[in-house]
PDB file of C-alpha atoms and ligand atoms in Angstrom:
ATOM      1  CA  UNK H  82       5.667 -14.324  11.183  1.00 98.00           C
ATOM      2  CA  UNK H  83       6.510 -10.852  11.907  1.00 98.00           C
ATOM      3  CA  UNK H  84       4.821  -7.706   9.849  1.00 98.00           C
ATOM      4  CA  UNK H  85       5.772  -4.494   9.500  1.00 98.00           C
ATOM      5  CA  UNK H  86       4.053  -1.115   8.644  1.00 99.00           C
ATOM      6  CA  UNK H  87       6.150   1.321   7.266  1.00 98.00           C
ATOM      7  CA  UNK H  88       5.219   4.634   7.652  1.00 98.00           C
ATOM      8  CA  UNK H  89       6.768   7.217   5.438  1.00 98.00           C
ATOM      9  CA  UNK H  90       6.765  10.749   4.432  1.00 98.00           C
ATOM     10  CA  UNK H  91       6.686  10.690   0.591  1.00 98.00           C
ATOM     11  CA  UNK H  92       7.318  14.336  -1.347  1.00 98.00           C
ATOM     12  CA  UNK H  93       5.500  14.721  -3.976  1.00 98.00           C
ATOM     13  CA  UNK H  94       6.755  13.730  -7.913  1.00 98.00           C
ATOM     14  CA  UNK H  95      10.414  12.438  -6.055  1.00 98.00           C
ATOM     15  CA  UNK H  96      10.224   9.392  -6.647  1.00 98.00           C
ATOM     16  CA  UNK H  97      13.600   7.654  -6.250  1.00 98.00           C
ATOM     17  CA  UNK H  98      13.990   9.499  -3.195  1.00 98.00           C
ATOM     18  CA  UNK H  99      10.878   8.043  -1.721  1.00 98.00           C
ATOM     19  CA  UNK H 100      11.653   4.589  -3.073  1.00 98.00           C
ATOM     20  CA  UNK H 101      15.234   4.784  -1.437  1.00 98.00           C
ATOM     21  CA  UNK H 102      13.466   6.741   1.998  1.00 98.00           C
ATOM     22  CA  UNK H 103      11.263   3.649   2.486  1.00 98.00           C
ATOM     23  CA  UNK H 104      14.333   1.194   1.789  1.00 98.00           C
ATOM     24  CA  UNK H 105      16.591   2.545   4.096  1.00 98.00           C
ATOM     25  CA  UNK H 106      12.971   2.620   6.455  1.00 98.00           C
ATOM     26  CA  UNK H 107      12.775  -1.117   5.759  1.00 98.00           C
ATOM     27  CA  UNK H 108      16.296  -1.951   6.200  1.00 97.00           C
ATOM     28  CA  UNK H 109      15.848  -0.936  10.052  1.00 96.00           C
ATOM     29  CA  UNK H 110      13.704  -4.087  10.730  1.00 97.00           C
ATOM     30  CA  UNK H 111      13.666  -7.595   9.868  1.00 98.00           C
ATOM     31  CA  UNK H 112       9.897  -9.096   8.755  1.00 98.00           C
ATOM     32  CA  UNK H 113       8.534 -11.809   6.401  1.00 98.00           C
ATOM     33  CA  UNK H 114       6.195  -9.024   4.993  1.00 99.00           C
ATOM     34  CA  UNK H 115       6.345  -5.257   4.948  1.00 99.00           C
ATOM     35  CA  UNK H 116       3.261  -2.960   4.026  1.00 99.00           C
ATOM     36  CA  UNK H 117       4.226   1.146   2.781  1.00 99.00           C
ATOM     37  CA  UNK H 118       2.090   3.189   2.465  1.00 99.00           C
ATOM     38  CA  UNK H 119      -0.673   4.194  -0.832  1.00 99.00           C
ATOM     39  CA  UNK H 120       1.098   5.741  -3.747  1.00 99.00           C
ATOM     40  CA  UNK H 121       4.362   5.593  -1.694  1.00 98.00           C
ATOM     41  CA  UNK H 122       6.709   6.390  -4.718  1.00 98.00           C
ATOM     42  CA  UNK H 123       4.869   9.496  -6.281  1.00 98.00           C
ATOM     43  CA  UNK H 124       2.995  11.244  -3.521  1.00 98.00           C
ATOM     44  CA  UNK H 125      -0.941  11.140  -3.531  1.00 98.00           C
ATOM     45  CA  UNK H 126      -2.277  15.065  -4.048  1.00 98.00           C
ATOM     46  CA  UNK H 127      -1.993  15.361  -7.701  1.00 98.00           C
ATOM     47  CA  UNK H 128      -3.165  18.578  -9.360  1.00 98.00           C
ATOM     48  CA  UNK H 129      -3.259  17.231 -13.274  1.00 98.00           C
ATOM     49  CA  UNK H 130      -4.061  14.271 -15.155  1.00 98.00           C
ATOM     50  CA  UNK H 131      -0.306  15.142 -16.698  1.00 98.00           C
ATOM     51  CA  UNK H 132       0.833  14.392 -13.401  1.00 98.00           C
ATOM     52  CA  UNK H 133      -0.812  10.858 -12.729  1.00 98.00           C
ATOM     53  CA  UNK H 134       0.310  10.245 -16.039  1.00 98.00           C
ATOM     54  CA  UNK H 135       3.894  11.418 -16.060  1.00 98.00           C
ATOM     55  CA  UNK H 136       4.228   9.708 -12.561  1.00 98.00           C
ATOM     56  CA  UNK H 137       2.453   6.421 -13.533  1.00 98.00           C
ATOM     57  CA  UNK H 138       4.077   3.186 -13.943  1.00 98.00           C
ATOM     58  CA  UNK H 139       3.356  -0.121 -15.239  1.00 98.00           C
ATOM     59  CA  UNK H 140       3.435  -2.883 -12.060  1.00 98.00           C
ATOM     60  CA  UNK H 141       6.936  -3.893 -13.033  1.00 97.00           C
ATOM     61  CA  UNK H 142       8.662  -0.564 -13.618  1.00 98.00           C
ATOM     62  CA  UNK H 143      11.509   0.874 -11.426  1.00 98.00           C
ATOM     63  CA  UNK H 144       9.464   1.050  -8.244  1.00 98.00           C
ATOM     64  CA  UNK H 145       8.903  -2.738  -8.723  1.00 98.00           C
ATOM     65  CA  UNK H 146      12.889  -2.968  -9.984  1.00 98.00           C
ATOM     66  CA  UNK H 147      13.747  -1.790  -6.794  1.00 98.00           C
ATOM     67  CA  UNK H 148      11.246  -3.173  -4.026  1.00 98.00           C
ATOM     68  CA  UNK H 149      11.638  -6.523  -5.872  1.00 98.00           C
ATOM     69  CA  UNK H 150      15.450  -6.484  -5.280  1.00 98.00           C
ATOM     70  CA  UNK H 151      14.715  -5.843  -1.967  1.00 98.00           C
ATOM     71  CA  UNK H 152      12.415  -8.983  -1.486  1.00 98.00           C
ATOM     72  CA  UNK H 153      15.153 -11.615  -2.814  1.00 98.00           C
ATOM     73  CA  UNK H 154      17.713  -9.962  -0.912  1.00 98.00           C
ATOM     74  CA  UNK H 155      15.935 -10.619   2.363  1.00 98.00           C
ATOM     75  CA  UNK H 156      13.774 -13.424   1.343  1.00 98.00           C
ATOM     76  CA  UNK H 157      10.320 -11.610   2.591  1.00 98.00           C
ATOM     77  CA  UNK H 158       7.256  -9.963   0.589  1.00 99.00           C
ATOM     78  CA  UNK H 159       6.306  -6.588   0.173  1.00 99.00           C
ATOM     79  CA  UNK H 160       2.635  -4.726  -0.307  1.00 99.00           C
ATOM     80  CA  UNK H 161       3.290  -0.864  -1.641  1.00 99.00           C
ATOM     81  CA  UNK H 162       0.909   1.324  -3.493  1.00 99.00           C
ATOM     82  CA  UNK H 163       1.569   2.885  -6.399  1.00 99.00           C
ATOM     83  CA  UNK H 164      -0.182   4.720  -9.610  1.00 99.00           C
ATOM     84  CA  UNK H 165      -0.349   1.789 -12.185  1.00 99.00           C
ATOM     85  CA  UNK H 166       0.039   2.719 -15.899  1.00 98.00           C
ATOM     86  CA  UNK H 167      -1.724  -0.141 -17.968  1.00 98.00           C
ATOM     87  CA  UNK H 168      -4.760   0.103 -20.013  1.00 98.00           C
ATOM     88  CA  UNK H 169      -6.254   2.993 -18.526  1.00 98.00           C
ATOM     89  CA  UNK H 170      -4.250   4.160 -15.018  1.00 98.00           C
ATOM     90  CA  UNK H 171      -5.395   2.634 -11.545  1.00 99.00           C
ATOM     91  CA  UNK H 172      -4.241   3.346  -7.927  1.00 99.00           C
ATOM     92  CA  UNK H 173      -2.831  -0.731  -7.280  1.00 99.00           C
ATOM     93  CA  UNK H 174      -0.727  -1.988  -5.019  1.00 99.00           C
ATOM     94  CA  UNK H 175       1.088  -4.790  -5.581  1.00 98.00           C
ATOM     95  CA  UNK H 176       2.630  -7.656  -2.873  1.00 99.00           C
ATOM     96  CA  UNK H 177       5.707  -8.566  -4.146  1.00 98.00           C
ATOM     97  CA  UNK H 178       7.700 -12.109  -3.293  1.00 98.00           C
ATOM     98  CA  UNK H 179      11.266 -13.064  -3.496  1.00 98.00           C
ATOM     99  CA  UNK H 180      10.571 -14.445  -6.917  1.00 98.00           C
ATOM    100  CA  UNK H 181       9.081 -11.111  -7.862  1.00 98.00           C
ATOM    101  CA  UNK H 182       5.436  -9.810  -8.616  1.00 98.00           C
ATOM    102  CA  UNK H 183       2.711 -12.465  -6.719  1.00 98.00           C
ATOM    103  CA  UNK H 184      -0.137 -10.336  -7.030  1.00 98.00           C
ATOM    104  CA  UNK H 185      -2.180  -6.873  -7.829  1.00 98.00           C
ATOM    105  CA  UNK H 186      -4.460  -5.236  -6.423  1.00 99.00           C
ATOM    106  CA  UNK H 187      -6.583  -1.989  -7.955  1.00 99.00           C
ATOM    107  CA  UNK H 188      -8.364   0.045  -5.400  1.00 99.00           C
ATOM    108  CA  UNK H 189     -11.957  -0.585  -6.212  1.00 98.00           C
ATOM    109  CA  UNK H 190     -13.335   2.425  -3.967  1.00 98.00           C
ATOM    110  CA  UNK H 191     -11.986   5.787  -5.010  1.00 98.00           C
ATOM    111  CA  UNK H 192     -11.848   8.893  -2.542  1.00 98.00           C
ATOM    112  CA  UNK H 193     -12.428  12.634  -3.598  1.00 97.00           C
ATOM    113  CA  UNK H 194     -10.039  13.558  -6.624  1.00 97.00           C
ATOM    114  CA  UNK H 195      -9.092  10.756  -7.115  1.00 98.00           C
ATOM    115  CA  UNK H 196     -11.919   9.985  -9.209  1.00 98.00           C
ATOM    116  CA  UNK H 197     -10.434  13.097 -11.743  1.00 98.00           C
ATOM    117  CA  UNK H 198      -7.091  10.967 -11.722  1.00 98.00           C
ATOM    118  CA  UNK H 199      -7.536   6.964 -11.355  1.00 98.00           C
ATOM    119  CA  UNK H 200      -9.819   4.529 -13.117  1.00 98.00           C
ATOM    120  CA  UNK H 201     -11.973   2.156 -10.544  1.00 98.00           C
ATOM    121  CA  UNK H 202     -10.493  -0.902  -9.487  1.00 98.00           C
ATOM    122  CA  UNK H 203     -11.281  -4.475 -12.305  1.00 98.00           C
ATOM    123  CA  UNK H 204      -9.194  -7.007 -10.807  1.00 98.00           C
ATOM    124  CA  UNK H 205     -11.959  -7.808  -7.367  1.00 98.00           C
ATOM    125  CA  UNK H 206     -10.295  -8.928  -3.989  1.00 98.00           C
ATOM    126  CA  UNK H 207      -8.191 -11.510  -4.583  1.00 98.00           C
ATOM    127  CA  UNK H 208      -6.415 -13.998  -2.313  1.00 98.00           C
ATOM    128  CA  UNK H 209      -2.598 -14.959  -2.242  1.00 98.00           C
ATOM    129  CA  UNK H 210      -1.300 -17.695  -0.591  1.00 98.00           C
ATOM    130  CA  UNK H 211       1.847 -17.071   1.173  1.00 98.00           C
ATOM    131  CA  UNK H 212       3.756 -19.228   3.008  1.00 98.00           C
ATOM    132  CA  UNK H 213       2.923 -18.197   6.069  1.00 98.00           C
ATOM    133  CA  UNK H 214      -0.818 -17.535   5.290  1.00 98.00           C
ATOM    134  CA  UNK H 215      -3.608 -15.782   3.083  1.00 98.00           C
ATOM    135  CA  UNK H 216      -2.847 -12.264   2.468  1.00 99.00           C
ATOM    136  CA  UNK H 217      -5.658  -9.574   0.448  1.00 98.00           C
ATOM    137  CA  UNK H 218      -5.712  -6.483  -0.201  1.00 99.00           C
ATOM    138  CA  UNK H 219      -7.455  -3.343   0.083  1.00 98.00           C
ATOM    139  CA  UNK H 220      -6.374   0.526  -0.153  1.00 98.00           C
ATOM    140  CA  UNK H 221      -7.076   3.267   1.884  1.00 98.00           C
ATOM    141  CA  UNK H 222     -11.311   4.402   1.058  1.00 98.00           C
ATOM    142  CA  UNK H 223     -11.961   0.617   0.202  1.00 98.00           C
ATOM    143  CA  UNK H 224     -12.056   0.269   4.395  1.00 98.00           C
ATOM    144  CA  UNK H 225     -15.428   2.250   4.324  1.00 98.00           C
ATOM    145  CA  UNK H 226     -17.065  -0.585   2.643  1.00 98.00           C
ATOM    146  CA  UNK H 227     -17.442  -3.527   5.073  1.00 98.00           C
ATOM    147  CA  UNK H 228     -18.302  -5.527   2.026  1.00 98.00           C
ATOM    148  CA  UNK H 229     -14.321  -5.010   1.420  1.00 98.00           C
ATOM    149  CA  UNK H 230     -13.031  -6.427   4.074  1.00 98.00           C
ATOM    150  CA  UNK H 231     -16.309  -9.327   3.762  1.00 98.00           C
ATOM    151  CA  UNK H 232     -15.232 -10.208   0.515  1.00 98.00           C
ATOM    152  CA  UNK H 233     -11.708 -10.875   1.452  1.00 98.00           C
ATOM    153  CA  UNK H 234     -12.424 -13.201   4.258  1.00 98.00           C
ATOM    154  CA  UNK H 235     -14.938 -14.797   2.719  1.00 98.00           C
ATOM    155  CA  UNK H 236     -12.417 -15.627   0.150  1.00 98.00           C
ATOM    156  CA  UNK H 237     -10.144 -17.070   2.799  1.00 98.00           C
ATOM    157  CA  UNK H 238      -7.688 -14.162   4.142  1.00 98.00           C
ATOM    158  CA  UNK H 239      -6.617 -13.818   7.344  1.00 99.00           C
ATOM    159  CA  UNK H 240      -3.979 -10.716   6.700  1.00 99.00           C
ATOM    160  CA  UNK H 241      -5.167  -7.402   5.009  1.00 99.00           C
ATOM    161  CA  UNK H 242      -2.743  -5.442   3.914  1.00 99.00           C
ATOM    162  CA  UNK H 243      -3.741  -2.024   3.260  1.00 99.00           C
ATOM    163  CA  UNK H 244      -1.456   0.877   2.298  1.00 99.00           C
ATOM    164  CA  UNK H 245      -3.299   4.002   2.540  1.00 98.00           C
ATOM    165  CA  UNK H 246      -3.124   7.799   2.678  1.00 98.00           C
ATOM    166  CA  UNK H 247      -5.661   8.508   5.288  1.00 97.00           C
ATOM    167  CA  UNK H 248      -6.885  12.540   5.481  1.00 97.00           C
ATOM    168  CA  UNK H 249      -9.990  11.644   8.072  1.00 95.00           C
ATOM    169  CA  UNK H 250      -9.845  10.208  11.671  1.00 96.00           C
ATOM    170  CA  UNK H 251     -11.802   7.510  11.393  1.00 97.00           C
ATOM    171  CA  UNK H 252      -9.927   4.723   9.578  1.00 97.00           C
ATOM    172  CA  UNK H 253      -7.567   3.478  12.610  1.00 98.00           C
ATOM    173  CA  UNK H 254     -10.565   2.722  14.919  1.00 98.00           C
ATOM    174  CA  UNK H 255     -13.241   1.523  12.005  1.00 98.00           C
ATOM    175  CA  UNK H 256     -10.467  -1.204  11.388  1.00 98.00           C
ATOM    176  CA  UNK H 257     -10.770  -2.613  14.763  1.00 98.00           C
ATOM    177  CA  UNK H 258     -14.438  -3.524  13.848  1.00 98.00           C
ATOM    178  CA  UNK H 259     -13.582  -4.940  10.666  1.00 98.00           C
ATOM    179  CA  UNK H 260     -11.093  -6.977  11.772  1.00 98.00           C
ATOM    180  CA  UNK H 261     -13.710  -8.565  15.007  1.00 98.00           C
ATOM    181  CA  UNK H 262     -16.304  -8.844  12.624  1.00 98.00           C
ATOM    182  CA  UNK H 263     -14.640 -10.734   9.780  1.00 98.00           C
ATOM    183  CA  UNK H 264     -11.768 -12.519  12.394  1.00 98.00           C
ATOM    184  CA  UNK H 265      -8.846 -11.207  10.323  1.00 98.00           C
ATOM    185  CA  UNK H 266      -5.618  -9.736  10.650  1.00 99.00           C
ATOM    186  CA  UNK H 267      -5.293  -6.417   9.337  1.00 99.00           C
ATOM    187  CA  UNK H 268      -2.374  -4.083   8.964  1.00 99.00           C
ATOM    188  CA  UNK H 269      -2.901  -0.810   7.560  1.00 99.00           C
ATOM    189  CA  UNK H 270       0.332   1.467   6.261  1.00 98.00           C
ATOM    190  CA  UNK H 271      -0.436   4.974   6.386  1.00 98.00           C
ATOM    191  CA  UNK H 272       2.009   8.096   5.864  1.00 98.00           C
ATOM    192  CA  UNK H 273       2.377  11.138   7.602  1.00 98.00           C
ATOM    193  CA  UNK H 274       3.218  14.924   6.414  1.00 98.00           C
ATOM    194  CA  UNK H 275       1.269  17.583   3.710  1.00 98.00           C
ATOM    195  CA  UNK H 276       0.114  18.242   0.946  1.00 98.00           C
ATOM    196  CA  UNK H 277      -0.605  21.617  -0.379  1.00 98.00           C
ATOM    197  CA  UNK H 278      -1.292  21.526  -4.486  1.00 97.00           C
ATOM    198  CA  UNK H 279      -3.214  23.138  -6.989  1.00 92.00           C
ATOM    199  CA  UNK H 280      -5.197  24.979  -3.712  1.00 96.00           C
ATOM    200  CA  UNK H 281      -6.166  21.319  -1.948  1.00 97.00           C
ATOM    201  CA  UNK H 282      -4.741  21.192   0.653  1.00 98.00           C
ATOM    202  CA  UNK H 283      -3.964  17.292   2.649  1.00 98.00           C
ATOM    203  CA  UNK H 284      -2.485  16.175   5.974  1.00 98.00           C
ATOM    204  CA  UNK H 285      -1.970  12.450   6.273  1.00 98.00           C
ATOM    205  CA  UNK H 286      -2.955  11.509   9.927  1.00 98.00           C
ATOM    206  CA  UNK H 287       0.001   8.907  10.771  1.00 98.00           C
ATOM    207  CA  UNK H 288      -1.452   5.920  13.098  1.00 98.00           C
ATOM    208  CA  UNK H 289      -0.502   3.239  11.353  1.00 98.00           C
ATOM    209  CA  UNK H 290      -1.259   0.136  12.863  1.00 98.00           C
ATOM    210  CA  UNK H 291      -1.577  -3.447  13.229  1.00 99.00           C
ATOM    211  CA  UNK H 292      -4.932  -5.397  14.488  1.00 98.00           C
ATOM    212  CA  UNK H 293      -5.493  -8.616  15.208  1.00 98.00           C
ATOM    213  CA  UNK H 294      -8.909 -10.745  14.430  1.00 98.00           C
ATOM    214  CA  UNK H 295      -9.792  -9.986  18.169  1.00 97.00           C
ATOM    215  CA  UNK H 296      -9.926  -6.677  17.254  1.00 98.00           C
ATOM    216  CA  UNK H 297      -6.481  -5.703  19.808  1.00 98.00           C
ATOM    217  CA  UNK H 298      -4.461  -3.184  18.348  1.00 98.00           C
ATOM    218  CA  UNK H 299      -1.796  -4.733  18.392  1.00 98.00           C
ATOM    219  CA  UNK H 300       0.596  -1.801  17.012  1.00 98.00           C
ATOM    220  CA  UNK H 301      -0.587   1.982  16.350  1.00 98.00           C
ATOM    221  CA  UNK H 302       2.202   4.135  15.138  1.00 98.00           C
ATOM    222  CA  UNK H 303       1.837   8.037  16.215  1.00 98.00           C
ATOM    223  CA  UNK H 304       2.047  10.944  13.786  1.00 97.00           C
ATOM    224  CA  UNK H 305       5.456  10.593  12.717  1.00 98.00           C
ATOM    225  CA  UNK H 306       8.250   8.423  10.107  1.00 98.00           C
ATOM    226  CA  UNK H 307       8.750   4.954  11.842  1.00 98.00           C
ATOM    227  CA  UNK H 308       8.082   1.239  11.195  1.00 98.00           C
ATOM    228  CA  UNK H 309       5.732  -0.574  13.881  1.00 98.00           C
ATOM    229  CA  UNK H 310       6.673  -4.719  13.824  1.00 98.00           C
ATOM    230  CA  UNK H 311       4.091  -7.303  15.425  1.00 98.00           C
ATOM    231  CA  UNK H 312       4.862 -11.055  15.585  1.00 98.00           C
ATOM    232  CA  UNK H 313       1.535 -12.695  14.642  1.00 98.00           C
ATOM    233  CA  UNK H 314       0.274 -16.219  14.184  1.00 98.00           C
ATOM    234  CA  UNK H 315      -1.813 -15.689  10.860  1.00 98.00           C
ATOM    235  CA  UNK H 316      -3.599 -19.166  11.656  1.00 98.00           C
ATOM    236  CA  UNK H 317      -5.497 -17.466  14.594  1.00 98.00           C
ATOM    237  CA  UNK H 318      -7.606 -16.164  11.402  1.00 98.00           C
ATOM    238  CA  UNK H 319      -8.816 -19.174  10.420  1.00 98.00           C
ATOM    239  CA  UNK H 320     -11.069 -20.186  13.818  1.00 97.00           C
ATOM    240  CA  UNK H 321     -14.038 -18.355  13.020  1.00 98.00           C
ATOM    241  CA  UNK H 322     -16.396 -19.945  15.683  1.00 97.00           C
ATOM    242  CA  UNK H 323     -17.924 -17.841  18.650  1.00 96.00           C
ATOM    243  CA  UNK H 324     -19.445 -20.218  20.406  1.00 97.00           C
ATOM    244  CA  UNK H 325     -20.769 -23.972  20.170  1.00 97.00           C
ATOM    245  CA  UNK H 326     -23.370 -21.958  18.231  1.00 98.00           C
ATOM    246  CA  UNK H 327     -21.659 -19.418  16.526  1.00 97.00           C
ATOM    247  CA  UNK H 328     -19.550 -19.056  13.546  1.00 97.00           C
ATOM    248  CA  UNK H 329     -18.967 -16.226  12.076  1.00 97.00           C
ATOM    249  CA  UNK H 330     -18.870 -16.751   8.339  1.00 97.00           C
ATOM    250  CA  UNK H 331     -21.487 -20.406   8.022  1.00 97.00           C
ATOM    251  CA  UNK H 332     -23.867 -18.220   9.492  1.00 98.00           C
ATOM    252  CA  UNK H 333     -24.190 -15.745   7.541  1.00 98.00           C
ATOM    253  CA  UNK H 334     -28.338 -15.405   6.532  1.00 97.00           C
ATOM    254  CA  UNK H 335     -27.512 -14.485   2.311  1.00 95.00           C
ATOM    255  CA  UNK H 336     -30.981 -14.873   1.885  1.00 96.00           C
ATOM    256  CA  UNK H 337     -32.048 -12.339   4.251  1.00 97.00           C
ATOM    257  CA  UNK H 338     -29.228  -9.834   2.580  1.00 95.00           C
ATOM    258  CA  UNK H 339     -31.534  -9.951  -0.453  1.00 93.00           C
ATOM    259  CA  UNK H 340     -35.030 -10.106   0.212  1.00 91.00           C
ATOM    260  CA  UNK H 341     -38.131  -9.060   1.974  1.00 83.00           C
TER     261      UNK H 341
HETATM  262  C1  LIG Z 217      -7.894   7.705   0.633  1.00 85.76           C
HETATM  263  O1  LIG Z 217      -8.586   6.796   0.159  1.00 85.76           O
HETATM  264  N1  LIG Z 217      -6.658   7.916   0.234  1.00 85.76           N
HETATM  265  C2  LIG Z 217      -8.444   8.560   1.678  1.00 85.76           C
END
């Protein structure tokens, strides 16, 4: 299967512009799935809670009108980030099939301001089963907790996708570790440009990339718009043995986790 990483340069509150930016983006390349980018349609440095909640929609509003249409038209799936209005709103991304919405996910680990603007994540890690393979996922701040990525291979993964909006260096790197030490796929959708609102100021760091569960980047995008595409085999994911004596998820110690 092939995946691509689309990384865009959203402006903030223009939303059908940065909905049509990322088609045309994803109209360059032909893969089964595409990842874009955390909060791809609205921007990410919001100022107000009137903003979030102006900008907010519910997972099949226009964005999802529009990404959706995309999906049957080429027969592939799509993971984008958005701000989710439901019950309360949530920074969710959804991964989107050519029958329409297959799955949600709410970030369960919020960064910085975020906390002013998004409730925390209710829905877990779930797993979706894709034709080509098991697909999580995570967003952005969720990488910094191992038990993240853990939880999604334990539940079978063996492709993260994981929009994000990544202000520090050390995301790109960190994911080659949790890709060798859970023997997944990951592919992580960044964007690139700033953001300077309400006196907080943000540059996105680009490097998009694509890793594989040896932990070989197998794609890194620089600091710029582009889409990086990576044939993979998903079911290299699903060997999880080191050695005649090692595998990496049967031995796990749990009991050791938790006491002493
Ligand atoms: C982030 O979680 N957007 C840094």
């Amino acid at each position: 299967m092939r995946i691509a990483v689309v990384q865009t340069s959203p402006q903030f509150g223009q939303v059908e512009a940065n909905v049509t930016a990322a088609l045309i983006a994803m109209e360059s390349v032909r893969a089964d799935l595409y990842v874009l980018p955390e909060l791809f349609n609205t921007g990410y440095n919001f100022a107000t809670t009137d903003e979030v909640e102006k900008l907010a929609e519910p997972s099949e509003g226009p964005t999802y009108d529009a990404i959706a249409k995309f999906a049957q038209r080429n027969s592939c799936y799509v993971v984008y980030g958005f701000a989710e209005k439901a019950d309360r709103i949530y920074n969710s991304s959804s991964l989107i099939g050519p029958q329409g919405l297959v799955g949600l996910f709410r970030k369960v680990h919020l960064f910085y301001r975020e906390h002013l603007f998004f409730a925390p994540g209710n829905l877990g890690f779930p797993v979706f089963d894709l034709p080509f393979g098991k697909v999580g996922m995570m967003i952005c701040f969720d990488w910094i907790y191992p038990e993240s990525a853990r939880t999604l291979a334990l539940r079978g993964a063996q492709l993260i996708a994981h929009p994000s909006n990544l202000v520090l260096p050390h995301c790109p790197d960190a994911m080659v570790t949790r890709c060798l030490e859970n023997r997944v796929f990951a592919a992580t959708a960044n964007r690139v440009g700033r953001e300077n609102r309400g006196g907080v100021d943000l540059s996105y760091i680009g490097k998009s990339e694509i890793v594989s569960p040896r932990g070989e980047i197998l794609k890194r995008l620089e600091n710029e718009e582009a889409v990086g595409i990576v044939e993979v085999h998903l079911a290299q994911a699903l060997n999880k043995h080191i050695n005649e004596f090692n595998n990496l998820l049967s031995d796990r110690r749990e009991e050791a986790y938790t006491t002493g």
